[in-house]
Backbone as XML, in Angstrom:
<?xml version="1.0"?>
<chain id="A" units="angstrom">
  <residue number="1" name="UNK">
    <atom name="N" x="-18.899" y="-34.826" z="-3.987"/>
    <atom name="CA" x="-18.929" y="-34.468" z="-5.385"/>
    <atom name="C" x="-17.960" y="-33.312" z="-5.619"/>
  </residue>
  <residue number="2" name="UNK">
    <atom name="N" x="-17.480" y="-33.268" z="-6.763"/>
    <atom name="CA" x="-16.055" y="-32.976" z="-6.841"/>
    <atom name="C" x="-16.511" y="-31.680" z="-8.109"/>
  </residue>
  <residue number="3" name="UNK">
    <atom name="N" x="-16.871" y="-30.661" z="-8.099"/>
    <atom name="CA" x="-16.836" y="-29.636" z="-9.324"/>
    <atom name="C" x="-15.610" y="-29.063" z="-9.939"/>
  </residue>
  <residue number="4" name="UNK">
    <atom name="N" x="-15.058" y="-29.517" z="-11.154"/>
    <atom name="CA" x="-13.788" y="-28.955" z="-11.889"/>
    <atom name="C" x="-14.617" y="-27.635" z="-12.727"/>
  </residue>
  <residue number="5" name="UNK">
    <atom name="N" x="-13.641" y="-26.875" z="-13.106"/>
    <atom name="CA" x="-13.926" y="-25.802" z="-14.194"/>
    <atom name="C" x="-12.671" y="-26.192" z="-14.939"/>
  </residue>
  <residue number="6" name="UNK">
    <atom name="N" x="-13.541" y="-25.995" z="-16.206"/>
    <atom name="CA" x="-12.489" y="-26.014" z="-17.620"/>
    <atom name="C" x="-11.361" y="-24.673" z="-18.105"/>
  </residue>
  <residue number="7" name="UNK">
    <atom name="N" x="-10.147" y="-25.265" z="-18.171"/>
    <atom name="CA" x="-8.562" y="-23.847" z="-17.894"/>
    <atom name="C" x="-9.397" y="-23.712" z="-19.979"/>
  </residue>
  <residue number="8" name="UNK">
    <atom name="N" x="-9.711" y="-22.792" z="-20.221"/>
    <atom name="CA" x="-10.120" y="-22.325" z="-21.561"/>
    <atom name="C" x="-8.913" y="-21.646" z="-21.972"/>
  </residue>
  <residue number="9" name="UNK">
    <atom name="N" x="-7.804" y="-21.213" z="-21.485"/>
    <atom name="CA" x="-6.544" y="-20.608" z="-21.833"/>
    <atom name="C" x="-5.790" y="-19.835" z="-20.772"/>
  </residue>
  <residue number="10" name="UNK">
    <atom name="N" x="-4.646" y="-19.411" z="-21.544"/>
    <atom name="CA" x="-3.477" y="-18.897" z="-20.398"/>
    <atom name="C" x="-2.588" y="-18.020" z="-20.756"/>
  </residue>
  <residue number="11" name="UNK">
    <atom name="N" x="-2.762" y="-16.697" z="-20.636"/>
    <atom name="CA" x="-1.634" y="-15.791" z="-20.785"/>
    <atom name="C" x="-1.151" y="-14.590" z="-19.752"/>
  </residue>
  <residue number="12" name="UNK">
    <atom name="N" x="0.001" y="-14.717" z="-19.802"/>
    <atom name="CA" x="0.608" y="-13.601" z="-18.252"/>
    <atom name="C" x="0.693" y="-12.209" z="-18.844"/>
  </residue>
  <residue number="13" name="UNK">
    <atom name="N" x="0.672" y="-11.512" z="-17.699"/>
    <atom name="CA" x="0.063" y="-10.728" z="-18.029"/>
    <atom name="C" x="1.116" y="-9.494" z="-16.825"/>
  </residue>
  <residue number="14" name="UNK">
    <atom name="N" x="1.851" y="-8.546" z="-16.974"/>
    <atom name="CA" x="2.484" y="-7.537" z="-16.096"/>
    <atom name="C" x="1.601" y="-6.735" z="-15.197"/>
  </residue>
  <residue number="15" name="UNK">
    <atom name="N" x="2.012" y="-6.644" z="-14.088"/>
    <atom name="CA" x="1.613" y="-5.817" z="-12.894"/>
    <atom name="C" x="0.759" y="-4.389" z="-13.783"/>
  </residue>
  <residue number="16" name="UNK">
    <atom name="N" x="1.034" y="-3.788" z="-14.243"/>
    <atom name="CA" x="0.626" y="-2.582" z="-15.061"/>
    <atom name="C" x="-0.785" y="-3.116" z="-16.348"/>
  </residue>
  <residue number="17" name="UNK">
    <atom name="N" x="-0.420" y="-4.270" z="-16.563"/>
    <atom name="CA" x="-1.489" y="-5.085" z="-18.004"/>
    <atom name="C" x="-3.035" y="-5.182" z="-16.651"/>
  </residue>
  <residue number="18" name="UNK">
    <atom name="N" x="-2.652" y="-6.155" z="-15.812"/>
    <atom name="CA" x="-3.759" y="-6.051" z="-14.452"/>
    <atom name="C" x="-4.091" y="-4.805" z="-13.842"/>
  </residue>
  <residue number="19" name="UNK">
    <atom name="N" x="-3.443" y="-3.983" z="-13.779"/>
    <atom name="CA" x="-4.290" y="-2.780" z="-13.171"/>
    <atom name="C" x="-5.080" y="-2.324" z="-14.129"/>
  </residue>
  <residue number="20" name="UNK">
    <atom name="N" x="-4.686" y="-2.112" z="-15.250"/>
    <atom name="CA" x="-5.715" y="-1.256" z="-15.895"/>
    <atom name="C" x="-6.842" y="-2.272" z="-16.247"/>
  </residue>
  <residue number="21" name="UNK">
    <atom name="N" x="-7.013" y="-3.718" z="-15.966"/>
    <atom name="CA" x="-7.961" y="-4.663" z="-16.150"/>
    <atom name="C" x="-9.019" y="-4.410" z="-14.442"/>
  </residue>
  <residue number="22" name="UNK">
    <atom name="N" x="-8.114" y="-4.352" z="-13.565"/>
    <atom name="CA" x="-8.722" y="-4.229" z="-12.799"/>
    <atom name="C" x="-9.582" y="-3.414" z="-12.141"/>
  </residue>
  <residue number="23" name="UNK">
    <atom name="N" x="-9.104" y="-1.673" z="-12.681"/>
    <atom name="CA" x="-9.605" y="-0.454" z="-12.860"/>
    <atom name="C" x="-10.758" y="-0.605" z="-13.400"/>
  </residue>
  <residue number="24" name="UNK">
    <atom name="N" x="-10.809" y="-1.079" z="-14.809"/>
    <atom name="CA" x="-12.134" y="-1.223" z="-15.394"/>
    <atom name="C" x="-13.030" y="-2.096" z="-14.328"/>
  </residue>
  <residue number="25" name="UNK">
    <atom name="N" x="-12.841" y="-3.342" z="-13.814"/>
    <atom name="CA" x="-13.807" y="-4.292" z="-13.155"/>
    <atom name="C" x="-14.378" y="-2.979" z="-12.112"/>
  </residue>
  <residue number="26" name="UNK">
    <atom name="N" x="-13.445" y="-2.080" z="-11.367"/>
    <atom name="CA" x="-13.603" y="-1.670" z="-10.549"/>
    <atom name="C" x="-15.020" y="-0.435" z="-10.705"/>
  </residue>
  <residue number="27" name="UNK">
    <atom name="N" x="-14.580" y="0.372" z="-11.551"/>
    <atom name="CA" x="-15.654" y="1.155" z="-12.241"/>
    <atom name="C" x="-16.875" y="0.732" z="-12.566"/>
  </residue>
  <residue number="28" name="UNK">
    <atom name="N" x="-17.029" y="-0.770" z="-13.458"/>
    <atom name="CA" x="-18.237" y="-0.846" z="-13.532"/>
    <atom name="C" x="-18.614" y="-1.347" z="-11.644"/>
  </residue>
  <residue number="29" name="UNK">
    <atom name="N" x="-18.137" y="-2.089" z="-11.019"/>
    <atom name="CA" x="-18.631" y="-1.933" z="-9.645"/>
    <atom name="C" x="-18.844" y="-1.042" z="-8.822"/>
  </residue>
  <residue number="30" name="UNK">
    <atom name="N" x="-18.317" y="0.324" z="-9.529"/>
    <atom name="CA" x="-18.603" y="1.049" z="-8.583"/>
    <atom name="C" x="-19.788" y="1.802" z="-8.824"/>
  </residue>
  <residue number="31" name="UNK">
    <atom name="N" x="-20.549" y="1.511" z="-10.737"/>
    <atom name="CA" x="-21.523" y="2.327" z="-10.987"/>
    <atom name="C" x="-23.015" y="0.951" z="-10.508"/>
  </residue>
  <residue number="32" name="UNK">
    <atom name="N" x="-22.713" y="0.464" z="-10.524"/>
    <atom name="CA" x="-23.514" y="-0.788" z="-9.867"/>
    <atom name="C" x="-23.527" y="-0.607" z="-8.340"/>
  </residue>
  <residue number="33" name="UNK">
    <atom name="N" x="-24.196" y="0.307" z="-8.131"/>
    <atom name="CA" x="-24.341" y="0.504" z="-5.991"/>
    <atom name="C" x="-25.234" y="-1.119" z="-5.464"/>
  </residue>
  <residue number="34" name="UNK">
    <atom name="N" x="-25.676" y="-1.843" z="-6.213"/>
    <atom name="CA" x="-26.096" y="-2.955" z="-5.406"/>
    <atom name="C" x="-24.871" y="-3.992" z="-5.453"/>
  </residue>
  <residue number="35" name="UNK">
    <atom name="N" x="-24.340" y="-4.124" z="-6.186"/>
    <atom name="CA" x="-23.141" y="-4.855" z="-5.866"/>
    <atom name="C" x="-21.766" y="-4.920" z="-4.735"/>
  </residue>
  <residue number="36" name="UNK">
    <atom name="N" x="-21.363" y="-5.456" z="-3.793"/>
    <atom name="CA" x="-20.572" y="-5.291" z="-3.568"/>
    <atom name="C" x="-19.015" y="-5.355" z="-4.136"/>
  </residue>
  <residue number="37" name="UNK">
    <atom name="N" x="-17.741" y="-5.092" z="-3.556"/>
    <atom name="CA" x="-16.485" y="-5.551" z="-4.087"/>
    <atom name="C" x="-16.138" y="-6.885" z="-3.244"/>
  </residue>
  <residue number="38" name="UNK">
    <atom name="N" x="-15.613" y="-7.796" z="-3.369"/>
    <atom name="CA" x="-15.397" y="-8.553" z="-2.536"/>
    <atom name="C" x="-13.899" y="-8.329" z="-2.238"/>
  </residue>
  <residue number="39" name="UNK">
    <atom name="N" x="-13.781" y="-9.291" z="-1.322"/>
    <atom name="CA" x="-12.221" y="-8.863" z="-0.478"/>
    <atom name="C" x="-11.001" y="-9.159" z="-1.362"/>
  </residue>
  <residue number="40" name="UNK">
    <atom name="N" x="-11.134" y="-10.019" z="-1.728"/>
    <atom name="CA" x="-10.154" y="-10.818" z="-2.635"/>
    <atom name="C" x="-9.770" y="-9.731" z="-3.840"/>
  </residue>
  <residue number="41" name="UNK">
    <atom name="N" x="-10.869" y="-8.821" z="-4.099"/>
    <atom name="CA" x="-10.641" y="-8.172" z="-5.351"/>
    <atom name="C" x="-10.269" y="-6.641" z="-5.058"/>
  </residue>
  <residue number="42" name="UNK">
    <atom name="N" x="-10.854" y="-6.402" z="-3.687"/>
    <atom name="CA" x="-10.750" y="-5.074" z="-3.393"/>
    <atom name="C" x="-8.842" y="-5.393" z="-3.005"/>
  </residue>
  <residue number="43" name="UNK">
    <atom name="N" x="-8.382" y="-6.617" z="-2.473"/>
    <atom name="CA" x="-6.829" y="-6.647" z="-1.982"/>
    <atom name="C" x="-6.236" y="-6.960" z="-3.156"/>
  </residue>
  <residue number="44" name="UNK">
    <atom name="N" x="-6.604" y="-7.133" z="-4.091"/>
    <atom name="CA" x="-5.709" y="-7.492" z="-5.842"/>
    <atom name="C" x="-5.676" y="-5.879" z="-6.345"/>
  </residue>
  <residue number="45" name="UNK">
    <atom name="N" x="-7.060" y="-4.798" z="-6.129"/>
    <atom name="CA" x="-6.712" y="-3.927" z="-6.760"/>
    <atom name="C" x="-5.498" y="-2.621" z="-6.083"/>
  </residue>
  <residue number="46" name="UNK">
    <atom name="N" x="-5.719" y="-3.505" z="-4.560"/>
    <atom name="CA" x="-4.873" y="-2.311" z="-3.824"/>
    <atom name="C" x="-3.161" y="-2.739" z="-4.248"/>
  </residue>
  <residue number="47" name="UNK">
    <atom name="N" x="-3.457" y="-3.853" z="-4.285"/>
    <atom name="CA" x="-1.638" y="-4.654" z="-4.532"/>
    <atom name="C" x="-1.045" y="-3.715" z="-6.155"/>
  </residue>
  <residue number="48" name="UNK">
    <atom name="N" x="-1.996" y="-4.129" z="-7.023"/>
    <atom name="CA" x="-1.881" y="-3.362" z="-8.305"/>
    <atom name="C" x="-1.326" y="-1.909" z="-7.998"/>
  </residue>
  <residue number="49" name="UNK">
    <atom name="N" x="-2.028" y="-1.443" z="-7.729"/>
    <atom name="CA" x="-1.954" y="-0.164" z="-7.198"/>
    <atom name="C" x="-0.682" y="0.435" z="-6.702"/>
  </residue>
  <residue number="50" name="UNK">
    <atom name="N" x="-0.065" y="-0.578" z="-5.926"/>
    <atom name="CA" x="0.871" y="-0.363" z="-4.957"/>
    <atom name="C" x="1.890" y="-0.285" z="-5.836"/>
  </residue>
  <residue number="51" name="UNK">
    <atom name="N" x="2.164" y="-1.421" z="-6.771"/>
    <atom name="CA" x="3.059" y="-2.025" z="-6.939"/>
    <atom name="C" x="3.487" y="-2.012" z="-8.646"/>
  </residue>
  <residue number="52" name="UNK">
    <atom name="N" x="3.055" y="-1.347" z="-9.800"/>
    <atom name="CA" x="2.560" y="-0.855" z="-10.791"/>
    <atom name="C" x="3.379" y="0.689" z="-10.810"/>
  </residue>
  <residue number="53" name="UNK">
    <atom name="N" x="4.945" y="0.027" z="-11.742"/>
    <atom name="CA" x="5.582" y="1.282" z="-11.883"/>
    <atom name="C" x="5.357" y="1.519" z="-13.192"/>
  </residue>
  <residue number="54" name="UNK">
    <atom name="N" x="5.440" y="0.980" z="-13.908"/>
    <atom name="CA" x="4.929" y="1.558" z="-15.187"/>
    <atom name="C" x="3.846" y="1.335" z="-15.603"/>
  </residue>
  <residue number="55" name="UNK">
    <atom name="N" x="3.303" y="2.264" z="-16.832"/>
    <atom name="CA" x="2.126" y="1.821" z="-17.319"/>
    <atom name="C" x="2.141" y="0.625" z="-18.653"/>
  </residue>
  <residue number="56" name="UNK">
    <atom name="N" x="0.798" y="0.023" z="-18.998"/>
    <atom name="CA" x="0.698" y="-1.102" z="-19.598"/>
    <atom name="C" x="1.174" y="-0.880" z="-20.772"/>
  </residue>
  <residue number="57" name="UNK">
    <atom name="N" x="1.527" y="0.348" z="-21.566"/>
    <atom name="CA" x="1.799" y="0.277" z="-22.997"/>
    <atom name="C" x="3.749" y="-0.338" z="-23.123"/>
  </residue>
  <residue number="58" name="UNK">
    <atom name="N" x="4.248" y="0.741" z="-21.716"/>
    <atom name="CA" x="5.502" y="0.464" z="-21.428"/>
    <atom name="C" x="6.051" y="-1.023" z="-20.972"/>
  </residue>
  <residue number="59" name="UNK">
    <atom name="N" x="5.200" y="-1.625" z="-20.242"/>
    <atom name="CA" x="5.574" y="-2.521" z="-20.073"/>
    <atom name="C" x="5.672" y="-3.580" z="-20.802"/>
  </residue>
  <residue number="60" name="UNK">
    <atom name="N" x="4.701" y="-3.840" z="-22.293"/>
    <atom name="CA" x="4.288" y="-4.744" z="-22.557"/>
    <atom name="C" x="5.765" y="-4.379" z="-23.786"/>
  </residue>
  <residue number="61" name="UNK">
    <atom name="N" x="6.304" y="-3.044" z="-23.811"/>
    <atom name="CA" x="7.213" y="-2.944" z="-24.995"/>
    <atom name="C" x="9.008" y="-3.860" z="-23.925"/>
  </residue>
  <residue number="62" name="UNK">
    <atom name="N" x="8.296" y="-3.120" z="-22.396"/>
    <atom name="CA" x="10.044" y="-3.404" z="-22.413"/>
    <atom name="C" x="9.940" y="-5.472" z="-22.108"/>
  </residue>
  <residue number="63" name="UNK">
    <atom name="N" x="8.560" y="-5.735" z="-22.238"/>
    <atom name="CA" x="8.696" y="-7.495" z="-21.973"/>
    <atom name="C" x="9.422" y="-7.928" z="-24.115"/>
  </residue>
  <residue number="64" name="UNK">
    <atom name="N" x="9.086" y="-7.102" z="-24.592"/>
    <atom name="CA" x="9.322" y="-7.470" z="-26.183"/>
    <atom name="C" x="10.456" y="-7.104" z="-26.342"/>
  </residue>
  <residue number="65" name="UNK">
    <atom name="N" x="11.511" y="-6.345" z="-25.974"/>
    <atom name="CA" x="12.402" y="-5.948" z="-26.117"/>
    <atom name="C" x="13.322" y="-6.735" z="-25.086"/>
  </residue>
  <residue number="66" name="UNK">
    <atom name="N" x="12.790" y="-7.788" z="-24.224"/>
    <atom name="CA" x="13.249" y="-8.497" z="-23.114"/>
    <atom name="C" x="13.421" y="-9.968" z="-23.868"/>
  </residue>
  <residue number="67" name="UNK">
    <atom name="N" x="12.458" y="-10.262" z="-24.365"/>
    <atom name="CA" x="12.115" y="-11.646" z="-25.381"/>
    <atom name="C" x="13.098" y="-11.659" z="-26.710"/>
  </residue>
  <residue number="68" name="UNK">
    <atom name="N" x="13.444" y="-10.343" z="-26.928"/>
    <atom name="CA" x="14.416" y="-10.442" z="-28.026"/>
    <atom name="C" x="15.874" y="-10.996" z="-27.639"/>
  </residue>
  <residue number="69" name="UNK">
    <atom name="N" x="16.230" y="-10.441" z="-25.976"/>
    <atom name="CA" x="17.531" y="-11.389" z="-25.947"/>
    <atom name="C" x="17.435" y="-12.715" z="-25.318"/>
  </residue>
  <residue number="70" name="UNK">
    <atom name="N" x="18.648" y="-13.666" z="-25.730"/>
    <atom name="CA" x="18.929" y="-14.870" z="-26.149"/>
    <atom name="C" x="18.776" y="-15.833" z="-24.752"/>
  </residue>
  <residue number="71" name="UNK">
    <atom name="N" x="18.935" y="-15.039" z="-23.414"/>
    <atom name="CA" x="18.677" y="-16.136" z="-22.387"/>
    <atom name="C" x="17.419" y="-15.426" z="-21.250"/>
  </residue>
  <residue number="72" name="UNK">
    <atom name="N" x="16.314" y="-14.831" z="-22.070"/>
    <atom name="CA" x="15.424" y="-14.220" z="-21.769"/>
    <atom name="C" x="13.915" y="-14.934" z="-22.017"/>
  </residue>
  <residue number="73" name="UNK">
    <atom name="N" x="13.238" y="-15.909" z="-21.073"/>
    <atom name="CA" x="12.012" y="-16.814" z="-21.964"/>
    <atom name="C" x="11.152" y="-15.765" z="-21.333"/>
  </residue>
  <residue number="74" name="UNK">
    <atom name="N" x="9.819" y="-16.351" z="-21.783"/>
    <atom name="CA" x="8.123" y="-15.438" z="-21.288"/>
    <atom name="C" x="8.310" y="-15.165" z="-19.959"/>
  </residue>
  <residue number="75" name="UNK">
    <atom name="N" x="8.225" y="-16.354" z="-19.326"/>
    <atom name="CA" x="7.546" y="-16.073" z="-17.853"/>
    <atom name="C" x="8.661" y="-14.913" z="-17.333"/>
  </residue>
  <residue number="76" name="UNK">
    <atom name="N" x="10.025" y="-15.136" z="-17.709"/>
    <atom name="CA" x="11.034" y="-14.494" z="-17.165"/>
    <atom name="C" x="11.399" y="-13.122" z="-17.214"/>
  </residue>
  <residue number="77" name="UNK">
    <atom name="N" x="10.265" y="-12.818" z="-18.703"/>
    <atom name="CA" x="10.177" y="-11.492" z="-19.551"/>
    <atom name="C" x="9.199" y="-11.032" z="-18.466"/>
  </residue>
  <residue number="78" name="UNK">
    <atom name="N" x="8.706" y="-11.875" z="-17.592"/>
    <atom name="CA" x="7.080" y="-10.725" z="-17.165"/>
    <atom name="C" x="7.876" y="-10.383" z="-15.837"/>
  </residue>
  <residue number="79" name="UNK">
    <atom name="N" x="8.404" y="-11.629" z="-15.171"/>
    <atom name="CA" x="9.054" y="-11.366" z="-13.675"/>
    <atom name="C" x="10.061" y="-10.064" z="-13.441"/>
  </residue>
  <residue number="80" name="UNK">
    <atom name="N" x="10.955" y="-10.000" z="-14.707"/>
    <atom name="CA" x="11.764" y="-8.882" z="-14.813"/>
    <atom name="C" x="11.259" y="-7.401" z="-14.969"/>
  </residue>
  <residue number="81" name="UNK">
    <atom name="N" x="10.044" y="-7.656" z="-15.845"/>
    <atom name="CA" x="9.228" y="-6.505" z="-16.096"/>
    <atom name="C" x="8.192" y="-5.899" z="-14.867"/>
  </residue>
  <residue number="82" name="UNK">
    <atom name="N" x="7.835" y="-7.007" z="-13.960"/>
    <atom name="CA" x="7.656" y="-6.791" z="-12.571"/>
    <atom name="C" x="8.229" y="-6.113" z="-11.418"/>
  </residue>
  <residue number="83" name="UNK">
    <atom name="N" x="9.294" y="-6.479" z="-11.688"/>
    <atom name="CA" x="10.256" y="-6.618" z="-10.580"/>
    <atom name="C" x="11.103" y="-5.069" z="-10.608"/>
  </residue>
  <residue number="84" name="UNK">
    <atom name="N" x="11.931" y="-5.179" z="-12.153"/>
    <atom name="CA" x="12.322" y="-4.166" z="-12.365"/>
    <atom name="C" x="13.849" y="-3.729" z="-11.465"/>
  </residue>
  <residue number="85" name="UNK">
    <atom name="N" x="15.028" y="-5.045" z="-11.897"/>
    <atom name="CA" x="16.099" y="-5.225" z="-10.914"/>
    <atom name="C" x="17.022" y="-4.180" z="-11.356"/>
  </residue>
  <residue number="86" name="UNK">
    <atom name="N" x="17.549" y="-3.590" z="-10.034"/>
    <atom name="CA" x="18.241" y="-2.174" z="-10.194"/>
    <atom name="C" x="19.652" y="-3.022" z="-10.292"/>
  </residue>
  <residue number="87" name="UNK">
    <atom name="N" x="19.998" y="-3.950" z="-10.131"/>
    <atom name="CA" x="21.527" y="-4.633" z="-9.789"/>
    <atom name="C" x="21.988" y="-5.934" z="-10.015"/>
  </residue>
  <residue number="88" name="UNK">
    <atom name="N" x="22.821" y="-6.408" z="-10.463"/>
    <atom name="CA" x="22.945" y="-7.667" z="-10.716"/>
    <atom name="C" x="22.565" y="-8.541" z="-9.828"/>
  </residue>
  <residue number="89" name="UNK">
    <atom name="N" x="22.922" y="-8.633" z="-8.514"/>
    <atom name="CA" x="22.153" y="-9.912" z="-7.523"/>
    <atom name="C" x="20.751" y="-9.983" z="-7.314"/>
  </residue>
  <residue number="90" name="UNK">
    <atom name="N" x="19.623" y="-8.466" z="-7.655"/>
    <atom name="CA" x="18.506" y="-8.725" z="-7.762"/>
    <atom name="C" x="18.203" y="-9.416" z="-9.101"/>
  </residue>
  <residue number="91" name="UNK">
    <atom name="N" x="19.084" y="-9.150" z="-9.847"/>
    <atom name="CA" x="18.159" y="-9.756" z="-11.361"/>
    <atom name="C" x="18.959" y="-11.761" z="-11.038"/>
  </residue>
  <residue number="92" name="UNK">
    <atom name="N" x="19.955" y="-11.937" z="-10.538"/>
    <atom name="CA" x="20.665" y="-13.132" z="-10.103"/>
    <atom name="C" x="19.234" y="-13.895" z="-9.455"/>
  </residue>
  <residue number="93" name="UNK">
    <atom name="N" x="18.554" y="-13.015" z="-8.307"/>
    <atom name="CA" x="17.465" y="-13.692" z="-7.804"/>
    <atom name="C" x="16.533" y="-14.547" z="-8.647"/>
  </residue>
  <residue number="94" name="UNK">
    <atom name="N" x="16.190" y="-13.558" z="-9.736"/>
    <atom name="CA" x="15.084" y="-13.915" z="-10.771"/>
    <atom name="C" x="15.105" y="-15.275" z="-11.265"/>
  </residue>
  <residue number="95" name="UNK">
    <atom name="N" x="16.814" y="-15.525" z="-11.383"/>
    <atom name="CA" x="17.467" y="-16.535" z="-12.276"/>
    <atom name="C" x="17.501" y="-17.491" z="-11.222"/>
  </residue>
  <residue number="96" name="UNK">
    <atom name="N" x="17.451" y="-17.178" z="-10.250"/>
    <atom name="CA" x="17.673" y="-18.725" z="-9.109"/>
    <atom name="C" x="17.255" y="-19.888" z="-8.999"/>
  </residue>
  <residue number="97" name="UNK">
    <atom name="N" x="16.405" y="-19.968" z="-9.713"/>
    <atom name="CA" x="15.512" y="-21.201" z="-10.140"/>
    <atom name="C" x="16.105" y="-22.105" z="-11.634"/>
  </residue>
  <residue number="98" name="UNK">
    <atom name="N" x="16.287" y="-21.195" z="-12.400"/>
    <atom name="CA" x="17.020" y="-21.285" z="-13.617"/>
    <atom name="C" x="18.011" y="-22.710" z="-13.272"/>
  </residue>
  <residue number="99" name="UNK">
    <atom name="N" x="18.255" y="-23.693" z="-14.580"/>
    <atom name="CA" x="19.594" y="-24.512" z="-14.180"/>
    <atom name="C" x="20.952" y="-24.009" z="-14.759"/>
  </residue>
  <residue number="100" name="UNK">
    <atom name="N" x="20.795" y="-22.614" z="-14.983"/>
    <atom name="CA" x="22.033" y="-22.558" z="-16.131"/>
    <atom name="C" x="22.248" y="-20.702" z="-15.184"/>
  </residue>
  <residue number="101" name="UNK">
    <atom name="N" x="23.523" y="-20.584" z="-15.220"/>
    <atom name="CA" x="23.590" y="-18.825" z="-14.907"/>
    <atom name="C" x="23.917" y="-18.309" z="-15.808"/>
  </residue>
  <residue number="102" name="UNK">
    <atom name="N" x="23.580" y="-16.773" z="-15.587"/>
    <atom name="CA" x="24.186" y="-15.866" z="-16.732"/>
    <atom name="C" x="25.516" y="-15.113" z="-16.452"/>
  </residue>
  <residue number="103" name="UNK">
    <atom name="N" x="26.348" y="-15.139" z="-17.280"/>
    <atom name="CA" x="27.693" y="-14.566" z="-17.093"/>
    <atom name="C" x="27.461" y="-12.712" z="-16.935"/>
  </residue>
  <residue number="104" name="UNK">
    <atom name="N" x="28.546" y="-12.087" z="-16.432"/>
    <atom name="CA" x="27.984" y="-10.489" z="-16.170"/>
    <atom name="C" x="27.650" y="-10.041" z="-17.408"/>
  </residue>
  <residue number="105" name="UNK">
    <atom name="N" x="28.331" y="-10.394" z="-18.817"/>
    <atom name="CA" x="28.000" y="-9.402" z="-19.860"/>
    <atom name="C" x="26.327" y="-9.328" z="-19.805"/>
  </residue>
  <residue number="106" name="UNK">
    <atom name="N" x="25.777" y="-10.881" z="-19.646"/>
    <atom name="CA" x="24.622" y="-11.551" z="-20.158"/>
    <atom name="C" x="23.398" y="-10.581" z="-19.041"/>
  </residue>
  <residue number="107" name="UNK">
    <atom name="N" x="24.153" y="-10.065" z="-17.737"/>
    <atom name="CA" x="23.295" y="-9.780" z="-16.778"/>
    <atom name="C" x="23.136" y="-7.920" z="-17.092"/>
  </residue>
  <residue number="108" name="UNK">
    <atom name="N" x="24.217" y="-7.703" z="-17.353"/>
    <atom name="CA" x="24.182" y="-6.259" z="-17.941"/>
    <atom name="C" x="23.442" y="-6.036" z="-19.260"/>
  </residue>
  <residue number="109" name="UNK">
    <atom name="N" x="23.703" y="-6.766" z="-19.990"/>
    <atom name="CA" x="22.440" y="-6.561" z="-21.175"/>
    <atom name="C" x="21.483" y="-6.577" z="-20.483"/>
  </residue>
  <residue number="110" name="UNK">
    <atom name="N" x="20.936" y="-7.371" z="-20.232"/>
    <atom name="CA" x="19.448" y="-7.215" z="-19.267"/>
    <atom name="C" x="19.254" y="-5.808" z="-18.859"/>
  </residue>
  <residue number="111" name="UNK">
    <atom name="N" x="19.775" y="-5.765" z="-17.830"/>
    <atom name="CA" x="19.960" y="-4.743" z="-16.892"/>
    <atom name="C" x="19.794" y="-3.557" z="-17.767"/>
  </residue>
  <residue number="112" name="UNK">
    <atom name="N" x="20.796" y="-3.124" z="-18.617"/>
    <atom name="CA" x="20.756" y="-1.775" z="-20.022"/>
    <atom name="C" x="19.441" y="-1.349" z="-20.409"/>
  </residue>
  <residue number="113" name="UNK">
    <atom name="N" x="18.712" y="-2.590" z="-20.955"/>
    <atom name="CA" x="17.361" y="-2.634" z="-21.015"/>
    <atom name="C" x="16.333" y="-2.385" z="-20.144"/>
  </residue>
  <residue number="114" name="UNK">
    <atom name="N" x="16.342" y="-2.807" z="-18.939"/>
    <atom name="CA" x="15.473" y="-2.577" z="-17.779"/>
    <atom name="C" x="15.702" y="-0.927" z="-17.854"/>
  </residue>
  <residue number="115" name="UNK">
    <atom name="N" x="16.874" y="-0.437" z="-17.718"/>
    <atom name="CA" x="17.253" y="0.633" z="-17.488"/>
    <atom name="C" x="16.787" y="2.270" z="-18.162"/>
  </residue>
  <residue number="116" name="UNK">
    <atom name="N" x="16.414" y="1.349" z="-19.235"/>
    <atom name="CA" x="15.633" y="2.178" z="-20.206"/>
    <atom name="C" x="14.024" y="2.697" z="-19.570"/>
  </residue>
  <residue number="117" name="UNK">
    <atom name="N" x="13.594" y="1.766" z="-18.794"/>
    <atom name="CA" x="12.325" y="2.445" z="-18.709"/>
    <atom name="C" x="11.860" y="2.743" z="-16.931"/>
  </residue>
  <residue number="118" name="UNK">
    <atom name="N" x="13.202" y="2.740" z="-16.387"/>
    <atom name="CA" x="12.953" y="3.311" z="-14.720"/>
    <atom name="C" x="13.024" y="4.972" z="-14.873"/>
  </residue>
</chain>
């Protein structure tokens, strides 16, 4: 017997948007002493942690200010806002999947922008 759960919706969400989601889970677990953390969650909040250069207000401005230019979609707005590429062949990475490349002007706009909030 086969149990599905129903996908009720879907939105991404930046390294910085999850920590402070995860902070909260964490708090109320930690005022709850009969509960444990489980592993899975205690290694999501340490990753957050780690890896979480900006905070969520910043990030969620420089993904909107990412969406405004022309060869910039969602998912690509969050990876960049993740990632946070200091150089053209790291932000080239991002695009590697992509079927189309971006010419240097196209990679330096990007980049200008990122630049704004390191």
């Amino acid at each position: 017997m086969t149990i599905f759960k129903e996908k009720l919706g879907e939105e991404y969400l930046t390294t910085a948007e999850a920590k402070e989601l995860l902070a909260d889970i964490e708090y109320e677990r930690a005022m709850d002493e009969t509960r444990e953390m489980p592993y899975n969650l205690s290694r999501a909040i340490e990753h957050v942690n780690r890896f979480a250069v900006l905070d969520a207000e910043e990030s969620q401005e420089l993904v909107e200010e990412l969406l405004e230019l022309d060869k910039v979609d969602e998912p690509t707005a969050f990876k960049i806002t993740d990632l946070l590429p200091k150089d053209r062949d790291e932000l080239r990475a991002i695009y590697a999947q992509e079927r189309f490349t971006l010419s240097g002007d196209e990679l330096d706009e990007i980049l200008n922008v990122v630049a704004k909030y390191e």
